[in-house]
CSV table of C-alpha atoms in Angstrom, one decimal:
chain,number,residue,atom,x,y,z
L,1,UNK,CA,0.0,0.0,0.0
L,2,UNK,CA,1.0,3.1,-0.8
L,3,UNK,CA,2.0,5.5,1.5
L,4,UNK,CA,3.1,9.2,1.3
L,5,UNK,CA,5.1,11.4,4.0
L,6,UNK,CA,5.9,15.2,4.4
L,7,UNK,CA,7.8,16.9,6.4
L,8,UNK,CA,8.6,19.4,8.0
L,9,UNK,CA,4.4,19.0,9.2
L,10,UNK,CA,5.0,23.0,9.7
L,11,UNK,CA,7.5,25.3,8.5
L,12,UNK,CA,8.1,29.5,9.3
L,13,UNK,CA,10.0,31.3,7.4
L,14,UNK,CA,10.9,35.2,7.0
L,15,UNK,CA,9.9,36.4,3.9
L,16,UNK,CA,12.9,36.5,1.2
L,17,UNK,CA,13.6,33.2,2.3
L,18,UNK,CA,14.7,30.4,-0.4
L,19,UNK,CA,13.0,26.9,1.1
L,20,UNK,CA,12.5,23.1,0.8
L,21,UNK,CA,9.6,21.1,1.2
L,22,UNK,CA,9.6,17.4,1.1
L,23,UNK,CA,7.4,14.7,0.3
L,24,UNK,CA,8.3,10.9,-0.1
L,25,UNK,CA,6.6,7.9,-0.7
L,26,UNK,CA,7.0,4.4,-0.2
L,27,UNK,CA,6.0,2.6,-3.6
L,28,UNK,CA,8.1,3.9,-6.4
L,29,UNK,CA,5.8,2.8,-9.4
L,30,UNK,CA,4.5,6.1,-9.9
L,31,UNK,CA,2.5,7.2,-12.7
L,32,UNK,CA,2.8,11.0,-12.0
L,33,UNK,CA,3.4,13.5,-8.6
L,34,UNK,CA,1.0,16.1,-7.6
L,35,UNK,CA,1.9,19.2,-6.2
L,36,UNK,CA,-0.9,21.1,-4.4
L,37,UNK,CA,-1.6,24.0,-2.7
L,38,UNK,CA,-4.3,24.6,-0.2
L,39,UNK,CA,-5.6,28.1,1.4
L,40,UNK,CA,-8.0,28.0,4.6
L,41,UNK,CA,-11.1,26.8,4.3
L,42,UNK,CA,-10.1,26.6,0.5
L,43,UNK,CA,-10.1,23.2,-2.2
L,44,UNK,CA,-7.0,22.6,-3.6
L,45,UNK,CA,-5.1,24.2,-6.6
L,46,UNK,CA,-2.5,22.3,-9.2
L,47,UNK,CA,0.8,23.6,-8.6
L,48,UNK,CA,3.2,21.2,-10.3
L,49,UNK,CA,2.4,17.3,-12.1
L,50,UNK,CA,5.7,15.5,-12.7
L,51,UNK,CA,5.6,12.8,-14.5
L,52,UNK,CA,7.5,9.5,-13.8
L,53,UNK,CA,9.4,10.0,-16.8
L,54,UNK,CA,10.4,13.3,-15.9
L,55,UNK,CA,13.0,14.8,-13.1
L,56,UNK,CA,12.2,18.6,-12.8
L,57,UNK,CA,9.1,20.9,-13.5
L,58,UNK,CA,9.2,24.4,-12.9
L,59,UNK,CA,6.6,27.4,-12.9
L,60,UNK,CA,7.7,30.9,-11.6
L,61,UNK,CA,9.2,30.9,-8.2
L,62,UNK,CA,8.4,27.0,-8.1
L,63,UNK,CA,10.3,24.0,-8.6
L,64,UNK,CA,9.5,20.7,-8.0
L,65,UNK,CA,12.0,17.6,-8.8
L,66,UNK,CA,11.7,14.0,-8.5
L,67,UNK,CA,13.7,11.0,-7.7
L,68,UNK,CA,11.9,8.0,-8.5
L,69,UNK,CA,14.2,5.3,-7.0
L,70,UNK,CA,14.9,6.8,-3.6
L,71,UNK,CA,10.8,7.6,-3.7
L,72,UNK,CA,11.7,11.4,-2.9
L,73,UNK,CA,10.6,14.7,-4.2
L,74,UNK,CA,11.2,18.3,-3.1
L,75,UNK,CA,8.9,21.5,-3.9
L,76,UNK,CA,11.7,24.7,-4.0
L,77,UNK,CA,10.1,27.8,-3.5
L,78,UNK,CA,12.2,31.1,-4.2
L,79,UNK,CA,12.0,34.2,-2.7
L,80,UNK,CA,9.0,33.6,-0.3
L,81,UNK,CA,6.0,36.0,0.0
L,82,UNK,CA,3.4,36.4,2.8
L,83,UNK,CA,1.2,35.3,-0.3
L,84,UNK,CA,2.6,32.2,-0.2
L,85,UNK,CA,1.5,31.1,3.2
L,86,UNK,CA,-0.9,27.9,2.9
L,87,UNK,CA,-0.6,24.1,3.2
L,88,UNK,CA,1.4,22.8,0.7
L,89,UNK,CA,0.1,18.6,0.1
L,90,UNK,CA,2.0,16.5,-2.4
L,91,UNK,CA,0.1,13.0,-4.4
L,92,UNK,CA,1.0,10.1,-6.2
L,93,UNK,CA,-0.8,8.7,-8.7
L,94,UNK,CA,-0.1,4.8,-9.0
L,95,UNK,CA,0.5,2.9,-12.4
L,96,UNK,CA,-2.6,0.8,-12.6
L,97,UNK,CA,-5.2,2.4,-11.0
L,98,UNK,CA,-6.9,5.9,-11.1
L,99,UNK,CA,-6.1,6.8,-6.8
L,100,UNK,CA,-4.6,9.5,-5.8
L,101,UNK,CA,-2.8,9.1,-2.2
L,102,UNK,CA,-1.7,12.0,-0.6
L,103,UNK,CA,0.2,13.2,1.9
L,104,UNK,CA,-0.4,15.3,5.4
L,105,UNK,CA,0.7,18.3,4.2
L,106,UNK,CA,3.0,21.1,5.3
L,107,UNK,CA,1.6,24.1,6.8
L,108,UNK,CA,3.8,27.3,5.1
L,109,UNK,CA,3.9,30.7,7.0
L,110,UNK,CA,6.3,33.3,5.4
L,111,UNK,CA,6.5,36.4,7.8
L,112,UNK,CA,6.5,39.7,6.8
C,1,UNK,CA,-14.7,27.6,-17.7
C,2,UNK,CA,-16.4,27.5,-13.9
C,3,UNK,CA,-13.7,24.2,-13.9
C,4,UNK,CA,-15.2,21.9,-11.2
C,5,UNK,CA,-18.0,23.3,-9.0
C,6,UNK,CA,-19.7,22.0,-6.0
C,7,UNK,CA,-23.2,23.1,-3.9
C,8,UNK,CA,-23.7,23.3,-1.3
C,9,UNK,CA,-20.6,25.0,0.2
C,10,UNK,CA,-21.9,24.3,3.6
C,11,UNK,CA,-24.7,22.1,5.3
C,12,UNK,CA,-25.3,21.0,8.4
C,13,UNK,CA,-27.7,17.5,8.7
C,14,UNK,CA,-29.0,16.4,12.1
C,15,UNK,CA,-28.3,12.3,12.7
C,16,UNK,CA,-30.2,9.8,10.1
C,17,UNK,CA,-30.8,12.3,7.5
C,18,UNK,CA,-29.5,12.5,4.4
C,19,UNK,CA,-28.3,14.8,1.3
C,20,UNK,CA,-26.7,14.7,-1.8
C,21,UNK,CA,-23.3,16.5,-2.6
C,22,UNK,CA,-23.3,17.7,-5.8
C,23,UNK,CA,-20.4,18.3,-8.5
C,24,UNK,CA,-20.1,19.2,-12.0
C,25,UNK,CA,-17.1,20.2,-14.5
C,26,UNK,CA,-17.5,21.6,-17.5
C,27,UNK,CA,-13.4,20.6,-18.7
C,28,UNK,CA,-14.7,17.7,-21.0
C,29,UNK,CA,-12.9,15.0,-18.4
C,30,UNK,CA,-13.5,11.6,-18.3
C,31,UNK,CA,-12.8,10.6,-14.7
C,32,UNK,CA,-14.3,12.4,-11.2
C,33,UNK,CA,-13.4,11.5,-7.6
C,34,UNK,CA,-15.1,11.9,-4.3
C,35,UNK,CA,-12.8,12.6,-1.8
C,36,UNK,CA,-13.3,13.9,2.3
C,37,UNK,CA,-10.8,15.7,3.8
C,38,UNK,CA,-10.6,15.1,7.8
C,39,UNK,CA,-8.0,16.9,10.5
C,40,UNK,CA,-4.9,14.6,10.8
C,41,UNK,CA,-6.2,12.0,8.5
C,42,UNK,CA,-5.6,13.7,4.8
C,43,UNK,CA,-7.3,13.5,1.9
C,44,UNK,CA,-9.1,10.1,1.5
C,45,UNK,CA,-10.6,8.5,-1.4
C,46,UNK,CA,-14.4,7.5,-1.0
C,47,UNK,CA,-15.6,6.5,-4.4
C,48,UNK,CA,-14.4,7.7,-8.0
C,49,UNK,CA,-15.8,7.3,-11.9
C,50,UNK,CA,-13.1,6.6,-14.6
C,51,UNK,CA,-15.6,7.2,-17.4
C,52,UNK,CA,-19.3,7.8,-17.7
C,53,UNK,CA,-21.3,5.1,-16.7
C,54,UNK,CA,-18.8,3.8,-14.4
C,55,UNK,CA,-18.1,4.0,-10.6
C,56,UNK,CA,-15.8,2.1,-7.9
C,57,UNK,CA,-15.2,2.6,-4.7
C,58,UNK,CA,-12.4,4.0,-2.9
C,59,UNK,CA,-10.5,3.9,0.5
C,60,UNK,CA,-13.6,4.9,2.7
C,61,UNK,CA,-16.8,4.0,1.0
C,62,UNK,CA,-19.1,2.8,3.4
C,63,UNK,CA,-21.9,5.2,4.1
C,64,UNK,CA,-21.6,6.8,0.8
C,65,UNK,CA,-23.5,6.4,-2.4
C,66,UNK,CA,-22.7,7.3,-5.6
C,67,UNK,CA,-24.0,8.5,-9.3
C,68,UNK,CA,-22.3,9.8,-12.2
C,69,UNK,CA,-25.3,11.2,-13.7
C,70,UNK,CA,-23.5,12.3,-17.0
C,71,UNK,CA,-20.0,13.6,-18.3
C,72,UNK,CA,-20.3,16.6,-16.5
C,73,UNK,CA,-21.9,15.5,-13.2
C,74,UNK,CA,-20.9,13.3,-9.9
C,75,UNK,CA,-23.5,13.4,-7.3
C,76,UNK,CA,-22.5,11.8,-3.7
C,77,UNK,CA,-25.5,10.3,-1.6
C,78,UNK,CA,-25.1,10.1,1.9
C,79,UNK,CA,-28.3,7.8,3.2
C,80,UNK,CA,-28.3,8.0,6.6
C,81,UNK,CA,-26.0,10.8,8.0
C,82,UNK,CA,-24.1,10.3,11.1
C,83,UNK,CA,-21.5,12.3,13.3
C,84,UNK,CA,-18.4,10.5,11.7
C,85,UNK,CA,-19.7,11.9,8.4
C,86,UNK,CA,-18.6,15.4,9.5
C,87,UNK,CA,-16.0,16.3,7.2
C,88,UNK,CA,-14.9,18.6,4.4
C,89,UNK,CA,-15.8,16.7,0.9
C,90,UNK,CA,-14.5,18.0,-2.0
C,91,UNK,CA,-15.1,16.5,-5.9
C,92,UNK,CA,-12.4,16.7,-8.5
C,93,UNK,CA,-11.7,15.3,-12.5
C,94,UNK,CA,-9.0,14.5,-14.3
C,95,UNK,CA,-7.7,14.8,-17.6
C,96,UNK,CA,-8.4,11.7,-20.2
C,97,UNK,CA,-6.3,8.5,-20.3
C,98,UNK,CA,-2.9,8.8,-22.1
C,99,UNK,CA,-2.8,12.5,-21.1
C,100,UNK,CA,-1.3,13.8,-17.5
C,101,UNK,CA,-4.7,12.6,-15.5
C,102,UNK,CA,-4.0,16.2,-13.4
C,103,UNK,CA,-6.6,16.5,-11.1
C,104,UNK,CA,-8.6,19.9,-10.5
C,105,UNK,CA,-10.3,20.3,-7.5
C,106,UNK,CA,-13.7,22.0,-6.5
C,107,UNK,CA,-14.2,24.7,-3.4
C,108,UNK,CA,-15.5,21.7,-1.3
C,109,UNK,CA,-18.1,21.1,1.1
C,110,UNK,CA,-18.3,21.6,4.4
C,111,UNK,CA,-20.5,19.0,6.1
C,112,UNK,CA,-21.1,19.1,9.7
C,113,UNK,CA,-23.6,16.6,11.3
C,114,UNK,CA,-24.8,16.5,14.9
């Protein structure tokens, strides 16, 4: 079964800050990773899809890599904003089936 | 494109009662998922549709029906609502086979029963 980690569970940072999220999981077939992000009392937005074929995707001040073997991927956000403050939840989609498992999460504050 | 919306935004049921989540997406996908979202558990799977005229269950499917009604719509039943029911649901689709199956999430519904 499946099972997806992140940590730190929480994470402050000053604002400028260059940081690292993490997410791994525990079955390396993968058919693609999700990256998410998650205001209060919001639903979720698409950040990032890697595919398992692929290492690295990038949009703006986001990139997000992955390492299929090791079961590892990282979400590097540059230059943090107070904007950017939100729960940050990484998936996996397996090969064979449609499920998406996803992790806990990892609660962002950037401070002004 | 509205993308993948959901009513009610909130509800509140009383024990026994029941309702009906509704979702629709107007993105031309094939699949939509029913997931609940619950304080320290994550996001969970309850039941999704890979195509129209299909549905299977997920992680946590007990106590939960389902319909995919058409293309665009995935309606969630709940029969007899009870307090472990309280949760945030949320619906999502994803893009056709043999593309990136990305999945776009609605605003969610917050469900509280007592």
């Amino acid at each position: 079964k499946q099972e997806v980690t992140q940590i730190p569970a929480a994470l402050s940072v000053p604002e400028g800050e260059n940081l690292v999220l993490n997410c791994s999981f525990t079955d390396s077939a993968i058919y693609n990773l999700q990256w998410f992000r998650q205001d209060p009392g919001k639903g979720l937005t698409s950040l990032l899809l890697i595919q398992s074929s692929q290492r690295e995707q990038t949009s703006g001040r986001l990139n997000a890599s992955l390492d299929k073997s090791s079961g590892r991927s990282t979400l590097y956000i540059a230059a943090s904003q107070p904007g950017d403050s939100a729960t940050y939840l990484c998936a996996v989609k397996g090969g064979s089936n449609y499920k998406l498992t996803f992790g806990k999460g990892t609660l962002l504050t950037v401070n002004p | 494109n509205a993308g993948v919306t959901q009513t009610p935004k909130f509800q509140v049921l009383k024990t026994g009662q029941s309702m009906t989540l509704q979702c629709a997406q107007d993105m031309n996908h094939n699949s939509m998922y029913w997931y609940r979202q619950d304080p320290g558990m994550g996001l969970r799977l309850i039941y999704y549709s890979a195509s129209e005229g299909t549905t299977d269950k997920g992680e946590v499917p007990n106590g939960y029906n389902v319909s995919r009604l058409n293309k665009r719509e995935f309606s969630l039943r709940l029969e007899s609502a009870a307090p472990s029911q309280t949760s945030v649901y949320f619906c999502a689709s994803s893009t056709l086979p043999g593309q990136s199956y990305e999945q776009y999430f609605g605003p969610g519904t917050r469900l509280t029963v007592t």
